[in-house]
CSV table of C-alpha atoms in Angstrom, one decimal:
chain,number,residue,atom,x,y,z
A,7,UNK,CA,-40.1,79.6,-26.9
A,8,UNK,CA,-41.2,81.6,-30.5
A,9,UNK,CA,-38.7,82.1,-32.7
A,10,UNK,CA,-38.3,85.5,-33.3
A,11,UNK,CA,-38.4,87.3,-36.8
A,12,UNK,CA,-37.2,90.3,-38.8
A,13,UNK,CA,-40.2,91.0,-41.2
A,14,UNK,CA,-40.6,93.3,-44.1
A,15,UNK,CA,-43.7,95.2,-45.3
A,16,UNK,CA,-43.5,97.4,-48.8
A,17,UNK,CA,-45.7,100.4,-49.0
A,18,UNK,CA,-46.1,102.8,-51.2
A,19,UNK,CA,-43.3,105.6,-51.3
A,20,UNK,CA,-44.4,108.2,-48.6
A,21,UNK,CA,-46.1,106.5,-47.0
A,22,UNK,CA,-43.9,104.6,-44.5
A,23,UNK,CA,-45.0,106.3,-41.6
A,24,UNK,CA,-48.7,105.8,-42.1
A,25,UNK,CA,-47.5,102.0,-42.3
A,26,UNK,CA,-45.0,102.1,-39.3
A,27,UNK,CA,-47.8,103.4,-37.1
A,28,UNK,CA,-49.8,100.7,-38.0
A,29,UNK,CA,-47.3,98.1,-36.9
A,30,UNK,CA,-46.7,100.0,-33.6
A,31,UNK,CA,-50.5,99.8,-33.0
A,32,UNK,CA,-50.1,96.2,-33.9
A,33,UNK,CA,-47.9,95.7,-30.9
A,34,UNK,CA,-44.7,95.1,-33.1
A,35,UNK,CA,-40.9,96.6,-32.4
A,36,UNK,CA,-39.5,98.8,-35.7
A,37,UNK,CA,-36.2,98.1,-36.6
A,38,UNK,CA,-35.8,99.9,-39.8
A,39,UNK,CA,-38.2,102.3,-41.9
A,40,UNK,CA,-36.5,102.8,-45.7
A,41,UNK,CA,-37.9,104.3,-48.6
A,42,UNK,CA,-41.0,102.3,-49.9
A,43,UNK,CA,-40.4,99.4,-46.4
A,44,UNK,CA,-40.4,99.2,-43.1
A,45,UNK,CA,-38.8,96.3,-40.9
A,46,UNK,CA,-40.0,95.2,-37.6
A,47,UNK,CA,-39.9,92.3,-34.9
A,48,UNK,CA,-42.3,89.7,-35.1
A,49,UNK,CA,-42.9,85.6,-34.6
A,50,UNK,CA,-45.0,83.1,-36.4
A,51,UNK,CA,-48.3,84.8,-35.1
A,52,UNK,CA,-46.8,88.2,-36.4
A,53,UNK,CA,-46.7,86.6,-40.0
A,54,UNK,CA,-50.5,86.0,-39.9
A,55,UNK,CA,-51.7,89.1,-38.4
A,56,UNK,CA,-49.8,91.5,-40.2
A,57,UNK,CA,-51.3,89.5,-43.4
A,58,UNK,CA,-54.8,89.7,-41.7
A,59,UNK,CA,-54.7,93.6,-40.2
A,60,UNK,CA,-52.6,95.5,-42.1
A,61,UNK,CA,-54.3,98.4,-44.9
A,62,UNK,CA,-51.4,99.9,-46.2
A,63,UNK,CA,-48.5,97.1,-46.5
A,64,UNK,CA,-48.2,95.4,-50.3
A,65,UNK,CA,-47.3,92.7,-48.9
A,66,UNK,CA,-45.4,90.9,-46.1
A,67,UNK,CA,-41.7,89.2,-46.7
A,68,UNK,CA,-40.0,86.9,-43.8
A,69,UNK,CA,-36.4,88.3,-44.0
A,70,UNK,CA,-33.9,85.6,-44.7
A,71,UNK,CA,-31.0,87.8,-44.7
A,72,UNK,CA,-28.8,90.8,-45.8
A,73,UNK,CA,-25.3,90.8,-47.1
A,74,UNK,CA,-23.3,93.0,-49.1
A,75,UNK,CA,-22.9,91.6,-53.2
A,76,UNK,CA,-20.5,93.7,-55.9
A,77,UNK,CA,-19.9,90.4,-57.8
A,78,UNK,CA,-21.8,87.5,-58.8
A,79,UNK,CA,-19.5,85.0,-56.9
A,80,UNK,CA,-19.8,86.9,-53.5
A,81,UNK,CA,-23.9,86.6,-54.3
A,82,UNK,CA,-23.9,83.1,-55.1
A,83,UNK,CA,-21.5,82.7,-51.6
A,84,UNK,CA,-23.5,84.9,-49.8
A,85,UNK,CA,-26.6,83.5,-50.6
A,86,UNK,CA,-25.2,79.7,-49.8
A,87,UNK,CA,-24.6,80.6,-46.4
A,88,UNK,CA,-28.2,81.9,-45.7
A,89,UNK,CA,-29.9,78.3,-43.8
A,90,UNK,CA,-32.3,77.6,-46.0
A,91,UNK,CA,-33.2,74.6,-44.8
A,92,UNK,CA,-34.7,76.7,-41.5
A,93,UNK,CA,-37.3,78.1,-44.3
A,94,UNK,CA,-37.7,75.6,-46.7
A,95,UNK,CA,-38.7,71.7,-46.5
A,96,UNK,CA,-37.5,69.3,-48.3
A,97,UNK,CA,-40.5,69.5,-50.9
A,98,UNK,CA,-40.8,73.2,-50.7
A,99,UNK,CA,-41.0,75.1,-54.2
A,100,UNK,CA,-38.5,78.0,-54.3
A,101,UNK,CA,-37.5,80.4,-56.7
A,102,UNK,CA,-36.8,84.1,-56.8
A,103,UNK,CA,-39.9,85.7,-57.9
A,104,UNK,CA,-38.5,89.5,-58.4
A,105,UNK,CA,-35.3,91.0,-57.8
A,106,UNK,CA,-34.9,94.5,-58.2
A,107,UNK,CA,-31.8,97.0,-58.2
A,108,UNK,CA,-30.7,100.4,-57.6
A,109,UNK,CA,-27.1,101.9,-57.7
A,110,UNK,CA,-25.7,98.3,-57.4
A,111,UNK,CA,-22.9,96.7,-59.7
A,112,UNK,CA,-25.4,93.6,-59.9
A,113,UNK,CA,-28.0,94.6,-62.0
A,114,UNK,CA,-29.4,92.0,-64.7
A,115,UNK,CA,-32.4,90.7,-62.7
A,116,UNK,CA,-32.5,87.2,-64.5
A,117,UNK,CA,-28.6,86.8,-63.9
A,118,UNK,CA,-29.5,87.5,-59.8
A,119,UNK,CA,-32.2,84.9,-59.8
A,120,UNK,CA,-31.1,82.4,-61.6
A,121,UNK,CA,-27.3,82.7,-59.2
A,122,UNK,CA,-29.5,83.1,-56.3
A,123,UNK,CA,-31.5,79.7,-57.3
A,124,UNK,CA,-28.2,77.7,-57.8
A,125,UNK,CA,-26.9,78.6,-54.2
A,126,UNK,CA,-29.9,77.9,-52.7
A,127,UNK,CA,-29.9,74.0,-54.5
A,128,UNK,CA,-26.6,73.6,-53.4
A,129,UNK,CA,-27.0,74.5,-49.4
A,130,UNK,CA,-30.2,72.7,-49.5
A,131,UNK,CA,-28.7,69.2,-51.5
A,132,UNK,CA,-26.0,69.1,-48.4
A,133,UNK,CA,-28.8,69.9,-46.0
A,134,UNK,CA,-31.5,67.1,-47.0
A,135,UNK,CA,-28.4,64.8,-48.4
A,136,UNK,CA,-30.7,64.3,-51.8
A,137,UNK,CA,-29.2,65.6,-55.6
A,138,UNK,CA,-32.5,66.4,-56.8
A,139,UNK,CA,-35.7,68.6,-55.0
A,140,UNK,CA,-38.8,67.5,-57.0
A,141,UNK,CA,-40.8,70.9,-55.1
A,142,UNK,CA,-44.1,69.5,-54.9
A,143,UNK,CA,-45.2,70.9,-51.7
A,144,UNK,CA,-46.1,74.7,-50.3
A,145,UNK,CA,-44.0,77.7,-52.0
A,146,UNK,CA,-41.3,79.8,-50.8
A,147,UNK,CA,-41.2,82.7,-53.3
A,148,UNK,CA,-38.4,85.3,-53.1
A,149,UNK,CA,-38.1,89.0,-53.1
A,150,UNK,CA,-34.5,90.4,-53.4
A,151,UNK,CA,-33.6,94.2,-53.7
A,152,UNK,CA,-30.3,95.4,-54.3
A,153,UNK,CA,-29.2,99.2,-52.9
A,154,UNK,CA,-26.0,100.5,-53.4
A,155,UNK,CA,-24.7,96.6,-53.5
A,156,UNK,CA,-26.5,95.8,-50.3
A,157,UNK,CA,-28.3,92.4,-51.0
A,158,UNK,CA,-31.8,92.0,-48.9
A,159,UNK,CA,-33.6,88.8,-49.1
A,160,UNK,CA,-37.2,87.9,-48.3
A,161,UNK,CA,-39.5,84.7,-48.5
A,162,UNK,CA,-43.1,86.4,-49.6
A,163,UNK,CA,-45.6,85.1,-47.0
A,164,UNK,CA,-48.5,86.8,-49.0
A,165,UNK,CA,-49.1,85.9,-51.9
A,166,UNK,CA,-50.9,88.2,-54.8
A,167,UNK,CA,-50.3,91.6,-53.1
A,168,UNK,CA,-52.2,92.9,-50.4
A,169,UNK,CA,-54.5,95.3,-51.6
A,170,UNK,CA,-56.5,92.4,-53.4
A,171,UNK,CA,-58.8,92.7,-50.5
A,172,UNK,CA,-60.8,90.4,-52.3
A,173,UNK,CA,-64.2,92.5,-52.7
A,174,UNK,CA,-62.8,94.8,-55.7
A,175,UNK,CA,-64.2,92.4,-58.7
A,176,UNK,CA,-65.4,95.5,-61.0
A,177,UNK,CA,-63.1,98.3,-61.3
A,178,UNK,CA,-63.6,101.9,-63.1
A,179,UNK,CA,-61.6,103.5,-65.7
A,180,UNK,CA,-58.7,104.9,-63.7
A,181,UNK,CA,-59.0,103.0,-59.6
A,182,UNK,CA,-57.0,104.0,-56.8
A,183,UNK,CA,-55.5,100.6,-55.1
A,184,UNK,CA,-56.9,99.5,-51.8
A,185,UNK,CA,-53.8,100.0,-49.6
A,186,UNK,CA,-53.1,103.4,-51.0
A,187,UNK,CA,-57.0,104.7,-50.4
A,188,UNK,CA,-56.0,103.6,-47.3
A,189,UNK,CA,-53.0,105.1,-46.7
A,190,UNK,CA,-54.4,108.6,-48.2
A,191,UNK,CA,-57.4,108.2,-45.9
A,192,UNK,CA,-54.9,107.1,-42.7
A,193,UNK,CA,-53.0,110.9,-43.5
A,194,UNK,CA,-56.2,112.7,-43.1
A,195,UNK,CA,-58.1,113.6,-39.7
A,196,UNK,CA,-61.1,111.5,-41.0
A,197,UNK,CA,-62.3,109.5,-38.5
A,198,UNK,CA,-66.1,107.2,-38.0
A,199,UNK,CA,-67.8,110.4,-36.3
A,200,UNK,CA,-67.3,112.6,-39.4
A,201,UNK,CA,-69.1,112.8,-42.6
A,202,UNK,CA,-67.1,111.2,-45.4
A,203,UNK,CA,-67.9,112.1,-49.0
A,204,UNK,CA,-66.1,110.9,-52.7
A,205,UNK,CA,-68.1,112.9,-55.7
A,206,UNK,CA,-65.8,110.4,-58.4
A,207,UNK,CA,-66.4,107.2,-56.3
A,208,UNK,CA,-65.6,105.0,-59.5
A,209,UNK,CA,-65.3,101.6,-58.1
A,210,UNK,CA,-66.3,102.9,-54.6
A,211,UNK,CA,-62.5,102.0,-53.5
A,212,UNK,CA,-62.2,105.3,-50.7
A,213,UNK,CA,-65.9,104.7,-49.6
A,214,UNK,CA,-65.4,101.2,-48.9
A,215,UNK,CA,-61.8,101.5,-47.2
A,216,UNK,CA,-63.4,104.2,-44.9
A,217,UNK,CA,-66.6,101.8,-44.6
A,218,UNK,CA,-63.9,99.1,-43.3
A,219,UNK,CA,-62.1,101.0,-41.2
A,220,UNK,CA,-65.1,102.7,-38.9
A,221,UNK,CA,-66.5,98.9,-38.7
A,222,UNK,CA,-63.3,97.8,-38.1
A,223,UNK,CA,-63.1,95.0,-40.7
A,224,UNK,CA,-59.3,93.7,-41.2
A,225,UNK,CA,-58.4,94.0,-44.9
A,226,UNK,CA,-57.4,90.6,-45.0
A,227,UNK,CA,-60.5,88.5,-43.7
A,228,UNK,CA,-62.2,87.8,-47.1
A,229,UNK,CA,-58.9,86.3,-48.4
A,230,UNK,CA,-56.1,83.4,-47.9
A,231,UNK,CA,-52.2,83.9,-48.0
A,232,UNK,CA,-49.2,82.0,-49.6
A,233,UNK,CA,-47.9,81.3,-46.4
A,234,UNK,CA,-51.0,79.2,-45.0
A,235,UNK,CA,-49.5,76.0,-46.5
A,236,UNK,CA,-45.8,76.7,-44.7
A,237,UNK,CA,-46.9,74.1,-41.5
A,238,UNK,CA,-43.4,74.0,-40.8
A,239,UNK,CA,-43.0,77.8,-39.7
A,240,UNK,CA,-46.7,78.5,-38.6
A,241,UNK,CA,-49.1,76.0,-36.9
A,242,UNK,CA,-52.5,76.2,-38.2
A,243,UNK,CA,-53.9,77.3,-35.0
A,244,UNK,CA,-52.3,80.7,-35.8
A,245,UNK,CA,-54.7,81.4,-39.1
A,246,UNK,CA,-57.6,80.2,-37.3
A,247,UNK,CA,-56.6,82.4,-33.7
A,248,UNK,CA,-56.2,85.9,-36.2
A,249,UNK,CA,-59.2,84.9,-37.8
A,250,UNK,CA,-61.0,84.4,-34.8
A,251,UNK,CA,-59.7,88.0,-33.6
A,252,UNK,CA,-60.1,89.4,-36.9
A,253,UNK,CA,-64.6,88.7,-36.3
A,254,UNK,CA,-64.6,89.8,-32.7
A,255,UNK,CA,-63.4,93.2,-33.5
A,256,UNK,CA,-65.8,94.0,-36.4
A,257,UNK,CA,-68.6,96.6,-35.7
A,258,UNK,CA,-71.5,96.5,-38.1
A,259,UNK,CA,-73.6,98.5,-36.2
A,260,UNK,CA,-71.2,101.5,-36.2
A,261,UNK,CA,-73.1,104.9,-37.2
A,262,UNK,CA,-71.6,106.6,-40.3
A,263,UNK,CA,-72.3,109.2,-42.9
A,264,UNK,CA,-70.4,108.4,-46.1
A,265,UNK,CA,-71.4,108.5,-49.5
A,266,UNK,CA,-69.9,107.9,-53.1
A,267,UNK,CA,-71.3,109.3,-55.9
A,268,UNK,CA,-70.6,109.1,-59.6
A,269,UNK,CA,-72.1,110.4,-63.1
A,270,UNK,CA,-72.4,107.1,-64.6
A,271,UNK,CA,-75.0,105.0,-63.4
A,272,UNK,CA,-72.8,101.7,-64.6
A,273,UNK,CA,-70.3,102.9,-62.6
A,274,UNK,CA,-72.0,103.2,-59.2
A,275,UNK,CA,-74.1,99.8,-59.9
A,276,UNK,CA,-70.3,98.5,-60.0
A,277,UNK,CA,-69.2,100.6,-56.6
A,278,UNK,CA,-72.5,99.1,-55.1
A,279,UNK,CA,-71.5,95.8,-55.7
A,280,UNK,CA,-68.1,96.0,-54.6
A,281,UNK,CA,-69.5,97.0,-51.0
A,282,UNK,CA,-71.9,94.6,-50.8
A,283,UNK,CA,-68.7,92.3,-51.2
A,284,UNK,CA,-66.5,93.7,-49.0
A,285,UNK,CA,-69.9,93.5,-46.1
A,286,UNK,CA,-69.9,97.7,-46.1
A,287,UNK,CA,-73.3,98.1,-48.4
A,288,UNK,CA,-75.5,99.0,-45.4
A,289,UNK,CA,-73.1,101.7,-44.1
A,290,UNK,CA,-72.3,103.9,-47.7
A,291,UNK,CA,-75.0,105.8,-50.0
A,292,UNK,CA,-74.0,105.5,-53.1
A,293,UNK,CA,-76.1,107.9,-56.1
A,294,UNK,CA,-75.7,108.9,-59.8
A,295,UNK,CA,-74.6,112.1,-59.2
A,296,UNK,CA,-72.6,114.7,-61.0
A,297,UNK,CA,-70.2,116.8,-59.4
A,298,UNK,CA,-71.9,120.0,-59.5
A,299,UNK,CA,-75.0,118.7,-57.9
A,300,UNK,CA,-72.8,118.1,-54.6
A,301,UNK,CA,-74.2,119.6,-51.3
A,302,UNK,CA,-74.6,118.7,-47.7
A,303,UNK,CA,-76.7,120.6,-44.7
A,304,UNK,CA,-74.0,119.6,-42.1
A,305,UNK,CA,-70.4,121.2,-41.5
A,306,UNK,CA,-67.1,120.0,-41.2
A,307,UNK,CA,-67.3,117.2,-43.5
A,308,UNK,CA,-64.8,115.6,-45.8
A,309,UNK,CA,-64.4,115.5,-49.1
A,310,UNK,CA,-61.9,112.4,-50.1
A,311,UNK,CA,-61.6,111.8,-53.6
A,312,UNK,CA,-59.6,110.6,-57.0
A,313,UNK,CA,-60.9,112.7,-60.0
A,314,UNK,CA,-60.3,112.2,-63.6
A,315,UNK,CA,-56.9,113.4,-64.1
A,316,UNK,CA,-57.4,113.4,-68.1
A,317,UNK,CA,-55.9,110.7,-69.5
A,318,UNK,CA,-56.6,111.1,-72.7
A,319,UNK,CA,-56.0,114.1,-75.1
A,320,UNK,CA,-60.1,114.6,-75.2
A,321,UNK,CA,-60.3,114.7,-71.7
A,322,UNK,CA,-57.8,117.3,-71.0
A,323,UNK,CA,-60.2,119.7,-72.7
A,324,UNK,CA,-62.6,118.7,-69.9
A,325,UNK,CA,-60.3,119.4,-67.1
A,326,UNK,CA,-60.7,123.1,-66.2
A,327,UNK,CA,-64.1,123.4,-66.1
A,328,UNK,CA,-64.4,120.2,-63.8
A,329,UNK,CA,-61.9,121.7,-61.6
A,330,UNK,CA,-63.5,124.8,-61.5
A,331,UNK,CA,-66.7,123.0,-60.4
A,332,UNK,CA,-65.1,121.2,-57.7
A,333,UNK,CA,-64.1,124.8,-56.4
A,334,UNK,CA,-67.2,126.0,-56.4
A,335,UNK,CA,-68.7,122.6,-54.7
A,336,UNK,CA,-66.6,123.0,-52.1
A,337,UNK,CA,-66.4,126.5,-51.4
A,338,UNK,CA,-70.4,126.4,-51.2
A,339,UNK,CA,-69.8,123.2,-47.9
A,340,UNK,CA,-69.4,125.2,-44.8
A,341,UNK,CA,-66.4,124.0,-42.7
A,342,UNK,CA,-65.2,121.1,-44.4
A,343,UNK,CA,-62.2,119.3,-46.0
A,344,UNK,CA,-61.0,118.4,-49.2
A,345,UNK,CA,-58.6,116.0,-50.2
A,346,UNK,CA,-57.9,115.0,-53.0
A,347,UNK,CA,-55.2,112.9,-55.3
A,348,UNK,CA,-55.0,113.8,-59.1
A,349,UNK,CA,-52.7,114.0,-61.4
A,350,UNK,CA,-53.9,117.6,-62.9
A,351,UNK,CA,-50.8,120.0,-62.4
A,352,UNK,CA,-53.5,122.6,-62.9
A,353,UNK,CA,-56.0,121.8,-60.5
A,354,UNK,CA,-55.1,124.3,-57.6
A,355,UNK,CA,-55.8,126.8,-60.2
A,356,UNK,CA,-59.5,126.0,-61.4
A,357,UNK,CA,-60.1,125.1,-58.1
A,358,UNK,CA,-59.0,128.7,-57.6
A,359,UNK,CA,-57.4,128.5,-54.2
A,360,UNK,CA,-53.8,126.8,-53.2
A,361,UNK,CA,-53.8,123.8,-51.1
A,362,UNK,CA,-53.0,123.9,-47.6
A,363,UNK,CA,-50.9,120.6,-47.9
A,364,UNK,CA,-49.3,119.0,-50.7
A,365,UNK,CA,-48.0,115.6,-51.5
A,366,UNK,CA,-46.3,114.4,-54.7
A,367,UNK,CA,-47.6,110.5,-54.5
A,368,UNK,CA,-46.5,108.1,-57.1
A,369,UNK,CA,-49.9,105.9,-57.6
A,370,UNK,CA,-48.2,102.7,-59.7
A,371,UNK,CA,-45.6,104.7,-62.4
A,372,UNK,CA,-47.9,108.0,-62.6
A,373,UNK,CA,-46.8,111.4,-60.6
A,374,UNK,CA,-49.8,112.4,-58.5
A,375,UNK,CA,-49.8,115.4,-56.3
A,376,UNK,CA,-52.6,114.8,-52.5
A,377,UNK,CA,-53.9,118.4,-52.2
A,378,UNK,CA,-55.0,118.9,-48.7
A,379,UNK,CA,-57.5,121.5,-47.9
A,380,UNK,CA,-58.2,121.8,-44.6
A,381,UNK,CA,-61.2,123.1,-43.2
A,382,UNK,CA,-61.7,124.0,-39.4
A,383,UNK,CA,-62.0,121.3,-36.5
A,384,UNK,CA,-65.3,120.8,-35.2
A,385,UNK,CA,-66.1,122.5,-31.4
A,386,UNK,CA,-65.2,119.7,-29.0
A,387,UNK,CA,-68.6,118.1,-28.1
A,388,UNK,CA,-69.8,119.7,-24.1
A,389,UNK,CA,-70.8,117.2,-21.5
A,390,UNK,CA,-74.3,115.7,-22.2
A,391,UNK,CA,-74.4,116.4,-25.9
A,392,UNK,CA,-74.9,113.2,-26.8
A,393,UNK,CA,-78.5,113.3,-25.2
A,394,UNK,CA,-79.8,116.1,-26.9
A,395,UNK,CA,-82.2,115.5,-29.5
């Protein structure tokens, strides 16, 4: 029988429940959603495809345990106890590789790891009956957060973080990551059958996450995962079955409309490549294009988009009048939707009407705000429709 485990997947704050419902549709039992994670039931196979499917998860972390810490003698104790030796072989490489802390009485992160390292050597000498661990083999990063002196503890199964799809290798001046693109795209009602359109397309990073997701490409298919080389907690065959599931579903003759422009022509050559990359290139139109040159003959469209948020003192200056030309852009599109994460505390005001929705999003250490503006839903399509020329 599998061996059932709890497993943690980070997110971006706000957006856990974009993330939980991508678990659930995974097939996996929640146990927990917190701020920033959410918890859920999985075995060995679990490990591989939440690597492989998931968009808007940083990463994926193999719970070793929880315990409550307010001194650094119950941590090293606490720590002891945890069976390593489950986790980690004998030539495993192991180290705490963050540790962070809120509201905690613990809070020197180097004092944490370096306490957590020594109780881990000692459970493991009496486990493998050897004084010294010359980790040469497969590593067992940590990842330990501390809440209000409640200790959690997880083995990273990833690797560099998720959203390194692995097709992002030129970037613009100010990109959105991959998993949050996602995630913003995942809260609108976007969906394959709808017109999808970014005027500041940069490094193409919303075109090419919506391009991925009407093919149905998995995220993680053009990239490999710390936890590949842990044979002692997943068989081979498990990589190569995700994999294998991971090609069947892809759809590269899906019909789509989505475009990415940008005024620099640098910039788009950049966005083109990316796509071409990620194996979306045939499905977006990307143009040098300047925002006041947007139009489209169809309705109810969407607009999805990270503008310049101004930066720098000389781009402020810019601001209002790019604002205001978004506004006018998008009041000219009949029925459609704009969404739209920026930093701008003045950009409902240029854009000269107030948002239906808004989000404050923090994208890395910056305050964003996800104005929503939603147009009307398309008349449901009659019987037969789809014959008519």
């Amino acid at each position: 029988m599998k061996k059932t485990y709890e497993l943690i997947a980070p997110c971006h704050f706000g957006m856990e429940a974009v993330l939980k419902k991508e678990i659930t549709d995974l097939g996996y039992d929640i146990t927990l959603v917190e701020d920033g994670r959410v918890t859920f039931l999985g075995d060995d196979e679990a490990i591989c495809r939440a690597n492989v499917f998931l968009r808007t998860a940083e990463r994926v972390l193999l719970k070793a345990g929880s315990f409550h810490a307010d001194s650094f003698e119950e941590l090293f104790q606490a720590t002891k106890k945890i069976p390593w030796e489950e986790y980690i072989p004998a030539d495993g490489k192991f180290w705490v590789a963050k540790a962070s802390s809120i509201k905690s009485k613990l809070f020197s992160p180097s004092d944490i790891q370096s306490i957590m390292k020594k109780a881990m050597v000692e459970r493991m000498k009496g486990a493998y009956k050897v004084e010294w661990f010359e980790e040469n083999g497969a590593s067992y990063p940590l990842r330990v957060f501390l809440y209000k002196d409640q200790v959690t503890v997880g083995i990273d199964t990833t690797g560099d973080s998720l959203h390194k799809r692995g097709y992002r290798t030129l970037t613009s001046k100010a990109p959105i990551t991959e998993t949050l693109a996602a995630a913003l795209i995942m809260l609108t009602p976007w969906n394959k059958d709808r017109i999808l359109v970014d005027p500041f397309c940069g490094s193409g990073t919303f075109v090419i996450e919506a391009a991925m997701m009407a093919a149905n490409i998995a995220p993680g298919m053009n990239r490999s995962f710390l936890s590949e080389d842990w044979k002692n907690i997943i068989p081979r065959k498990c990589w190569y079955d995700t994999m294998d599931e991971a090609n069947d579903l892809v759809d590269n003759d899906v019909k789509v409309d989505i475009q990415g422009y940008d005024i620099d022509p640098e910039i788009v050559k950049a966005a083109r490549t990316n796509a071409e990359s990620a194996g979306v290139d045939h499905l977006i139109h990307f143009q040098q294009r300047s925002v006041e040159a947007l139009s489209h003959p169809k309705k109810y469209g969407f607009i999805i988009t990270n503008p310049p948020y101004g930066e720098r003192l000389e781009e402020k200056e810019n601001l209002p009048k790019l604002y205001r030309q978004i506004g006018e852009r998008y009041a000219a599109l009949d029925a459609w939707s704009l969404y739209m994460i920026t930093a701008y505390e003045d950009a409902e005001r240029y854009i000269g009407r107030k948002a239906d929705k808004n989000r404050k999003i923090y994208n890395g250490m910056m305050k964003t705000y996800f104005y929503q503006f939603m147009g009307p839903r398309p008349p449901k399509r009659k019987a037969g429709d789809e014959f008519e020329k």
